[in-house]
Structure formats: C-alpha cells, structure tokens
XYZ file of C-alpha atoms in Angstrom:
372
model
C 0.000 0.000 0.000
C 1.274 3.462 -0.909
C 1.753 6.133 1.748
C 2.193 9.795 0.910
C 3.428 12.537 3.219
C 1.795 15.859 2.329
C 3.911 18.870 3.309
C 2.902 21.896 1.207
C 3.450 25.576 1.841
C 0.843 28.233 1.117
C -0.646 29.123 -2.243
C -0.521 32.933 -1.799
C -3.945 34.456 -1.146
C -5.807 31.235 -2.022
C -4.794 28.342 0.234
C -3.049 28.115 3.583
C -0.641 25.194 4.062
C -3.342 23.329 6.026
C -5.879 23.830 3.230
C -3.329 22.865 0.574
C -2.548 19.636 2.435
C -6.268 18.842 2.509
C -6.555 19.371 -1.244
C -3.530 17.142 -1.823
C -4.997 14.393 0.374
C -8.249 14.510 -1.590
C -6.298 14.214 -4.843
C -4.352 11.191 -3.621
C -7.561 9.414 -2.580
C -9.291 10.298 -5.862
C -6.595 8.350 -7.698
C -5.790 5.697 -5.087
C -8.584 5.243 -2.508
C -6.528 2.733 -0.545
C -3.482 4.957 -0.108
C -2.465 6.325 3.273
C -1.832 10.043 3.666
C -0.052 11.880 6.462
C -0.556 15.658 6.517
C 2.391 17.729 7.745
C 1.667 21.215 6.338
C 4.751 23.393 6.227
C 4.569 27.197 6.107
C 7.329 29.747 5.697
C 6.978 33.302 6.975
C 3.710 34.398 5.475
C 0.007 34.273 6.084
C -0.989 30.838 7.356
C 2.198 30.267 9.373
C 0.327 30.702 12.657
C -2.439 28.305 11.617
C 0.155 25.749 10.544
C 2.132 26.014 13.776
C -1.044 26.107 15.853
C -2.148 22.840 14.273
C 1.173 21.240 15.205
C 1.205 22.671 18.749
C -2.472 22.180 19.539
C -2.864 25.928 20.078
C -6.279 27.552 20.441
C -7.263 30.538 18.259
C -8.309 33.760 19.981
C -10.021 36.552 18.022
C -8.575 40.033 18.578
C -10.091 43.346 17.415
C -7.336 45.204 15.543
C -6.834 47.673 12.696
C -5.708 46.778 9.208
C -2.896 48.529 7.364
C -5.072 51.504 6.410
C -6.811 51.811 9.775
C -10.022 49.878 9.166
C -11.244 47.775 12.148
C -10.808 44.054 11.443
C -10.588 40.872 13.482
C -7.102 39.426 13.865
C -6.162 36.113 15.418
C -3.559 34.902 17.882
C -3.012 31.226 18.718
C -2.393 30.406 22.382
C -0.773 27.234 23.751
C 0.426 27.468 27.349
C 2.961 30.266 27.535
C 3.487 30.340 23.761
C 1.519 32.599 21.436
C 1.822 32.280 17.661
C 0.573 34.956 15.290
C 0.876 36.218 11.728
C 1.523 39.938 11.326
C -0.512 39.585 8.135
C -3.597 38.678 10.168
C -3.755 42.383 11.065
C -1.847 44.273 8.375
C -1.789 41.766 5.531
C -1.966 42.857 1.915
C -4.890 40.528 1.256
C -7.005 42.341 3.890
C -6.891 45.595 1.926
C -8.960 45.799 -1.235
C -6.817 46.789 -4.242
C -8.593 50.141 -4.528
C -7.692 50.990 -0.903
C -4.033 49.961 -1.020
C -1.726 52.882 -0.260
C 1.834 52.077 0.770
C 2.474 55.677 1.881
C -0.692 55.678 3.984
C -0.300 52.240 5.591
C 1.224 51.179 8.886
C 1.710 48.113 11.072
C -0.265 49.329 14.111
C -2.461 46.236 13.986
C 0.564 43.955 14.409
C 1.356 45.810 17.635
C -2.238 45.314 18.778
C -1.810 41.563 18.247
C 1.411 41.563 20.291
C -0.311 43.514 23.063
C -3.096 40.913 23.080
C -0.462 38.168 23.336
C 0.996 39.909 26.394
C -2.485 40.218 27.907
C -2.899 36.460 27.376
C 0.216 35.805 29.458
C 2.635 34.995 26.648
C 6.187 34.204 27.686
C 7.213 33.213 24.159
C 5.964 34.881 20.991
C 6.397 33.457 17.500
C 5.451 36.022 14.863
C 5.301 35.316 11.145
C 6.636 38.137 8.994
C 5.295 38.011 5.494
C 2.670 39.242 3.047
C 2.062 42.579 4.800
C 0.817 45.733 3.096
C 3.221 47.964 5.025
C 6.597 49.646 4.557
C 6.790 51.679 7.790
C 9.841 50.106 9.426
C 7.564 48.676 12.112
C 6.769 52.169 13.419
C 3.047 51.428 13.649
C 3.679 48.242 15.601
C 5.950 50.111 18.007
C 3.389 52.894 18.463
C 0.796 50.325 19.534
C 3.312 49.098 22.123
C 3.961 52.544 23.586
C 6.719 54.152 21.494
C 6.076 57.788 20.509
C 7.116 59.229 17.145
C 7.436 63.017 17.316
C 7.946 65.960 14.981
C 10.209 68.963 15.592
C 7.618 70.462 17.964
C 7.452 67.176 19.899
C 3.946 66.529 18.599
C 3.006 62.963 17.590
C 3.187 62.099 13.892
C 1.315 59.365 12.069
C 3.354 56.187 11.755
C 2.595 55.780 8.064
C 5.444 56.675 5.689
C 3.565 59.886 4.869
C 3.549 60.787 8.557
C 7.148 59.730 9.120
C 8.210 62.398 6.621
C 7.891 64.833 9.574
C 9.673 62.591 12.090
C 12.273 64.341 14.267
C 12.630 62.092 17.339
C 11.652 58.731 18.811
C 10.629 58.397 22.481
C 10.849 54.818 23.770
C 10.162 55.611 27.437
C 6.597 54.306 27.174
C 7.469 50.945 25.570
C 5.404 48.219 27.258
C 7.611 46.921 30.121
C 6.175 43.410 29.770
C 8.197 43.038 26.568
C 11.387 42.776 28.632
C 10.347 39.284 29.774
C 9.030 38.109 26.409
C 11.043 35.754 24.197
C 10.349 36.859 20.623
C 11.049 34.763 17.533
C 10.504 36.530 14.216
C 9.875 33.971 11.506
C 11.367 35.004 8.200
C 12.642 33.152 5.147
C 14.097 36.181 3.375
C 17.380 37.829 4.263
C 16.751 41.358 2.966
C 18.255 44.195 5.026
C 16.208 47.273 5.861
C 17.865 49.710 3.470
C 19.420 50.084 0.032
C 19.106 48.377 -3.325
C 18.416 45.008 -1.683
C 16.333 46.449 1.158
C 12.641 46.205 1.881
C 11.519 49.287 -0.083
C 13.304 48.194 -3.267
C 12.487 44.486 -3.110
C 8.903 44.368 -1.823
C 7.677 47.961 -2.086
C 6.564 47.623 -5.733
C 4.382 44.608 -4.847
C 2.618 46.846 -2.331
C 1.973 49.577 -4.882
C 5.137 51.671 -4.586
C 6.249 53.516 -7.716
C 9.991 54.016 -8.404
C 9.660 57.478 -6.843
C 7.945 55.980 -3.793
C 10.741 53.429 -3.409
C 13.342 56.193 -3.205
C 11.238 58.147 -0.702
C 10.510 55.083 1.442
C 14.184 54.159 1.628
C 15.062 57.732 2.637
C 12.415 57.726 5.384
C 13.576 54.378 6.774
C 17.202 55.540 6.684
C 16.249 58.508 8.862
C 14.150 56.330 11.182
C 17.105 54.000 11.767
C 19.449 56.956 12.367
C 17.081 58.466 14.953
C 17.215 55.178 16.852
C 20.958 55.487 17.452
C 23.885 53.204 16.774
C 21.854 50.065 17.453
C 19.158 51.097 14.992
C 21.716 51.780 12.273
C 23.716 48.593 12.816
C 20.655 46.337 12.918
C 19.361 47.884 9.684
C 21.984 45.808 7.845
C 21.022 42.534 9.554
C 19.608 39.720 7.399
C 15.839 39.776 7.733
C 15.678 43.363 9.020
C 13.731 44.243 5.883
C 11.116 41.531 6.384
C 7.490 42.705 6.307
C 8.340 46.270 5.358
C 10.830 46.640 8.196
C 8.932 44.830 10.957
C 11.987 42.590 11.231
C 14.171 45.623 12.013
C 11.768 46.917 14.676
C 11.544 43.528 16.375
C 15.320 43.060 16.397
C 15.964 46.613 17.590
C 13.271 47.151 20.216
C 11.935 43.713 21.183
C 15.317 41.947 21.332
C 13.898 39.335 18.995
C 15.776 36.756 16.969
C 15.181 35.543 13.447
C 14.077 31.979 12.744
C 13.569 30.135 9.474
C 9.863 29.524 9.062
C 10.366 26.284 7.188
C 12.754 24.884 9.785
C 10.501 25.932 12.671
C 7.375 24.359 11.203
C 9.176 21.190 10.111
C 10.467 20.890 13.668
C 6.936 21.170 15.093
C 4.987 19.329 12.387
C 6.168 15.772 12.930
C 7.524 15.582 9.374
C 10.735 13.805 10.372
C 8.795 11.034 12.130
C 6.411 10.630 9.177
C 9.084 10.175 6.500
C 10.506 6.652 7.010
C 8.773 4.197 4.689
C 6.819 6.842 2.758
C 6.276 6.396 -0.980
C 6.855 10.101 -1.646
C 6.607 13.538 -0.092
C 4.352 15.993 -1.922
C 5.100 19.665 -1.282
C 4.855 22.956 -3.128
C 3.453 26.464 -3.252
C 1.974 29.039 -5.579
C 5.027 30.509 -7.362
C 8.208 28.565 -6.976
C 11.843 29.331 -7.550
C 14.899 28.348 -5.572
C 15.116 31.836 -4.021
C 11.413 32.393 -3.316
C 9.306 31.410 -0.266
C 7.921 28.331 -1.987
C 11.473 27.455 -2.942
C 12.414 27.715 0.719
C 9.565 25.361 1.609
C 10.507 22.822 -1.053
C 14.215 22.999 -0.222
C 13.511 22.568 3.490
C 11.269 19.565 2.895
C 13.822 18.053 0.504
C 16.562 18.463 3.103
C 14.411 16.708 5.710
C 13.627 13.867 3.286
C 17.227 13.402 2.188
C 18.434 11.008 4.865
C 15.509 8.532 4.620
C 15.801 8.895 0.816
C 12.130 9.652 0.218
C 11.401 11.207 -3.224
C 10.163 14.808 -3.035
C 7.650 16.019 -5.633
C 6.889 19.742 -5.857
C 3.500 20.991 -7.078
C 3.423 24.642 -8.050
C 1.639 27.242 -10.134
C 3.609 28.283 -13.188
C 7.085 26.757 -13.156
C 9.544 29.625 -13.750
C 12.899 29.186 -15.441
C 14.925 29.109 -12.206
C 12.762 26.453 -10.537
C 14.880 23.712 -12.097
C 17.607 24.631 -9.617
C 15.494 22.873 -6.994
C 16.454 19.600 -8.671
C 19.927 20.265 -7.279
C 18.410 20.641 -3.788
C 17.053 17.099 -3.537
C 13.762 17.585 -5.394
C 12.888 14.632 -7.638
C 10.177 16.202 -9.790
C 8.383 19.509 -10.486
C 4.688 19.403 -11.435
C 2.745 22.425 -12.719
C -0.718 22.842 -11.222
C -2.783 23.337 -14.386
C -6.386 24.548 -14.113
C -9.036 21.931 -14.917
C -10.885 22.562 -18.166
C -14.081 23.495 -16.298
C -12.483 25.995 -13.928
C -11.694 29.670 -14.174
C -8.472 30.239 -12.225
C -8.352 32.791 -9.457
C -10.552 31.845 -6.497
C -9.795 29.751 -3.437
C -12.090 26.956 -4.638
C -10.457 26.975 -8.058
C -6.947 26.751 -6.611
C -7.934 23.881 -4.341
C -9.615 22.073 -7.226
C -6.611 22.626 -9.486
C -4.204 21.291 -6.871
C -6.430 18.302 -6.120
C -6.669 17.454 -9.840
C -2.917 17.806 -10.408
C -2.108 15.496 -7.501
C -4.697 12.959 -8.648
C -3.265 12.961 -12.182
C 0.272 12.489 -10.855
C -0.685 9.600 -8.547
C -2.818 7.955 -11.236
C 0.057 8.069 -13.739
C 2.310 6.179 -11.337
C -0.032 3.417 -10.191
C-alpha cells in the first residue's frame, strides 16, 4: 500500500498550508482510494504560518479586534498554547485584507501587528512566535511600536502618524513608554528572506513595488527608513543591515531593535513542530509545493527545506506549483525529484480559493494515477 506525506506551503492568497494539504490528500484518494496520507503542512513566513504552527502545537485561536494597514477595524487572530503565542503579522496588516482600490503604501502602517502583540501579552505569553510576510506595510515597524507605547514626534514634539507619509515629519523617537512586559518576552521573528532594511536590496526596493510603490515611492521610502534608523541610534543603524531586518516592510528591524527578537527560518521551525521527520521513514513520496516557486522564493524555501528533511531517509520529493519559472529547475539540485505544474481543470476559471484547491487536487490525482 502506498503512503504519501503531504507537506505543502501556502498558495498565496488562495490556500493556507493546512488547506493545501487537505486538497492534496483529496487528490491522492481520488486516484488511489486505498493509499495512506499523512498531513504535515509546512509554512514559511507568510500568512498561514500561525495556523500551521497552531495545528502542530495544539494551540487555540483567539479573536482580537485590531486595525488593518489603512486603519479599518478588522478581526485578527492569535493562537495560544500554554505560555506560547503564535501569530501572523498579516492577520492584522496583511496585503490581502486591503482591497486593491484601498491599497496605499504611503498611507499604511503596522499598528495592527502591535495590537496583536499587546493581546499576546495580555494572554500571558512568555514566548511569541510572529510570522513576517505578506504585509501591506513599509513603515519600518513604526506602527507596531506605536501600539506598544513608542512615541514618534515631529520637531515640535507633537506625535506624527506612523505611516510613511507621517514619518516624513519625524524628528525624534521616544521609547520611554514601551510596554515593560516586553522585557520578559522571548520573541522569535519567523522570516525566510534575508533582505536588510535599506538600500538596493532592502525592503523598499524588493517588496515595495508589490505593495503599490512607484519608483519614486521606493526612493522616498528608503530615505524615510534611513532617517528612522538613524534616529534610533547606533543600534538602529547597525541592525538595519542585519539579514531579515527588511522583512514585512521593516517589521523585522523593529523587532530586532526594540523587542530583542531573533530571526528563525519559518520552514525549519514548522518542520520541527509538524512531525515531518517522524512521518518520513517508509513513505512512498513527499508531496510539497506552493503558488510561485523558484529556488530563491518562499515556496522554494519550503521545497528545499522539505527536501533536506527527506534526504536522509531517501524519500522522493515532488513539488506541485503554479507556473514553473525558469529558475525552478535549480530545486532539482536541492534534492527535489520532480516539479509538477498545477494546471487549471478545463471546467475551472483560475483565481478563487475553490479553483486553486480544485486545481491542486486534480494535479495530484493525475500524478498519482500516472504512477499506479
């Protein structure tokens, strides 16, 4: 009897890793009803990381009233298990929460992420795991810090908005009101990109355009973040060059600088918690993947991490993805046995969550059926 381990990442705004694993399991059973499936969904740093980790840890979801990136009230979620709280920054200030017509990178901030952290502290968190990915913001984490008590002031010592537009008037940063409970909180920022805060490889240049920034905006955003780091002293400047400081529009920098956090690989963290290592021996194959895959992208990180885990027991790793870009073949040098494009079924119009799940299910079924 065949046994498949299902360890996908997320499919962007359509499927979380947990949902993708469910679609894969359905596809396997469509083609081989007697096959065994073991679901070990694996996220990276983006939306769905908290749900994936919560599933592995047995954490309970708690709804939290927060504000999205443009200030609209929304309901965020934290996941609580003992003294550990897991959350996605994107559950408050994610790009997918803001309708395209309302997206405004200069008028967005990460205040909602700070509200989630405050809720975690209220819940008694001693350890916080925060996923940094897929946010709509490029504020250097200023909004998050404001929600936690930091004041951002202009030349008259009046508060400024923590959006990039507001930070154009920034003259000083007052950290005296930072929530004292943070001193006893262990913070792990989950990030699978190594972008610094500033410069040609920094957050404004690399992710700003995806959030609606024009070339002129990118230059302005980088200038504003350079000044923000300088106003935070030697530590702020030195940490701006750290790998991952540019994650989530600079949330990584703010967490490293003010919350004494440390960076963790999302793939490694979830693999560690998911039970993947225990599920691998004797498996027929591991099925993984994500929406857009390349050796340097988040889905590439997921596939490479799964392939590394499967290397010692010598279990073949098959990657299902959306379009297969030219550089995805490099994954074959990272232990991946096969790349499979997730083609839309003839009766589906691509784009919705249901469509993506149906496409993935059909692609897995076709692959399993061809190998029976």
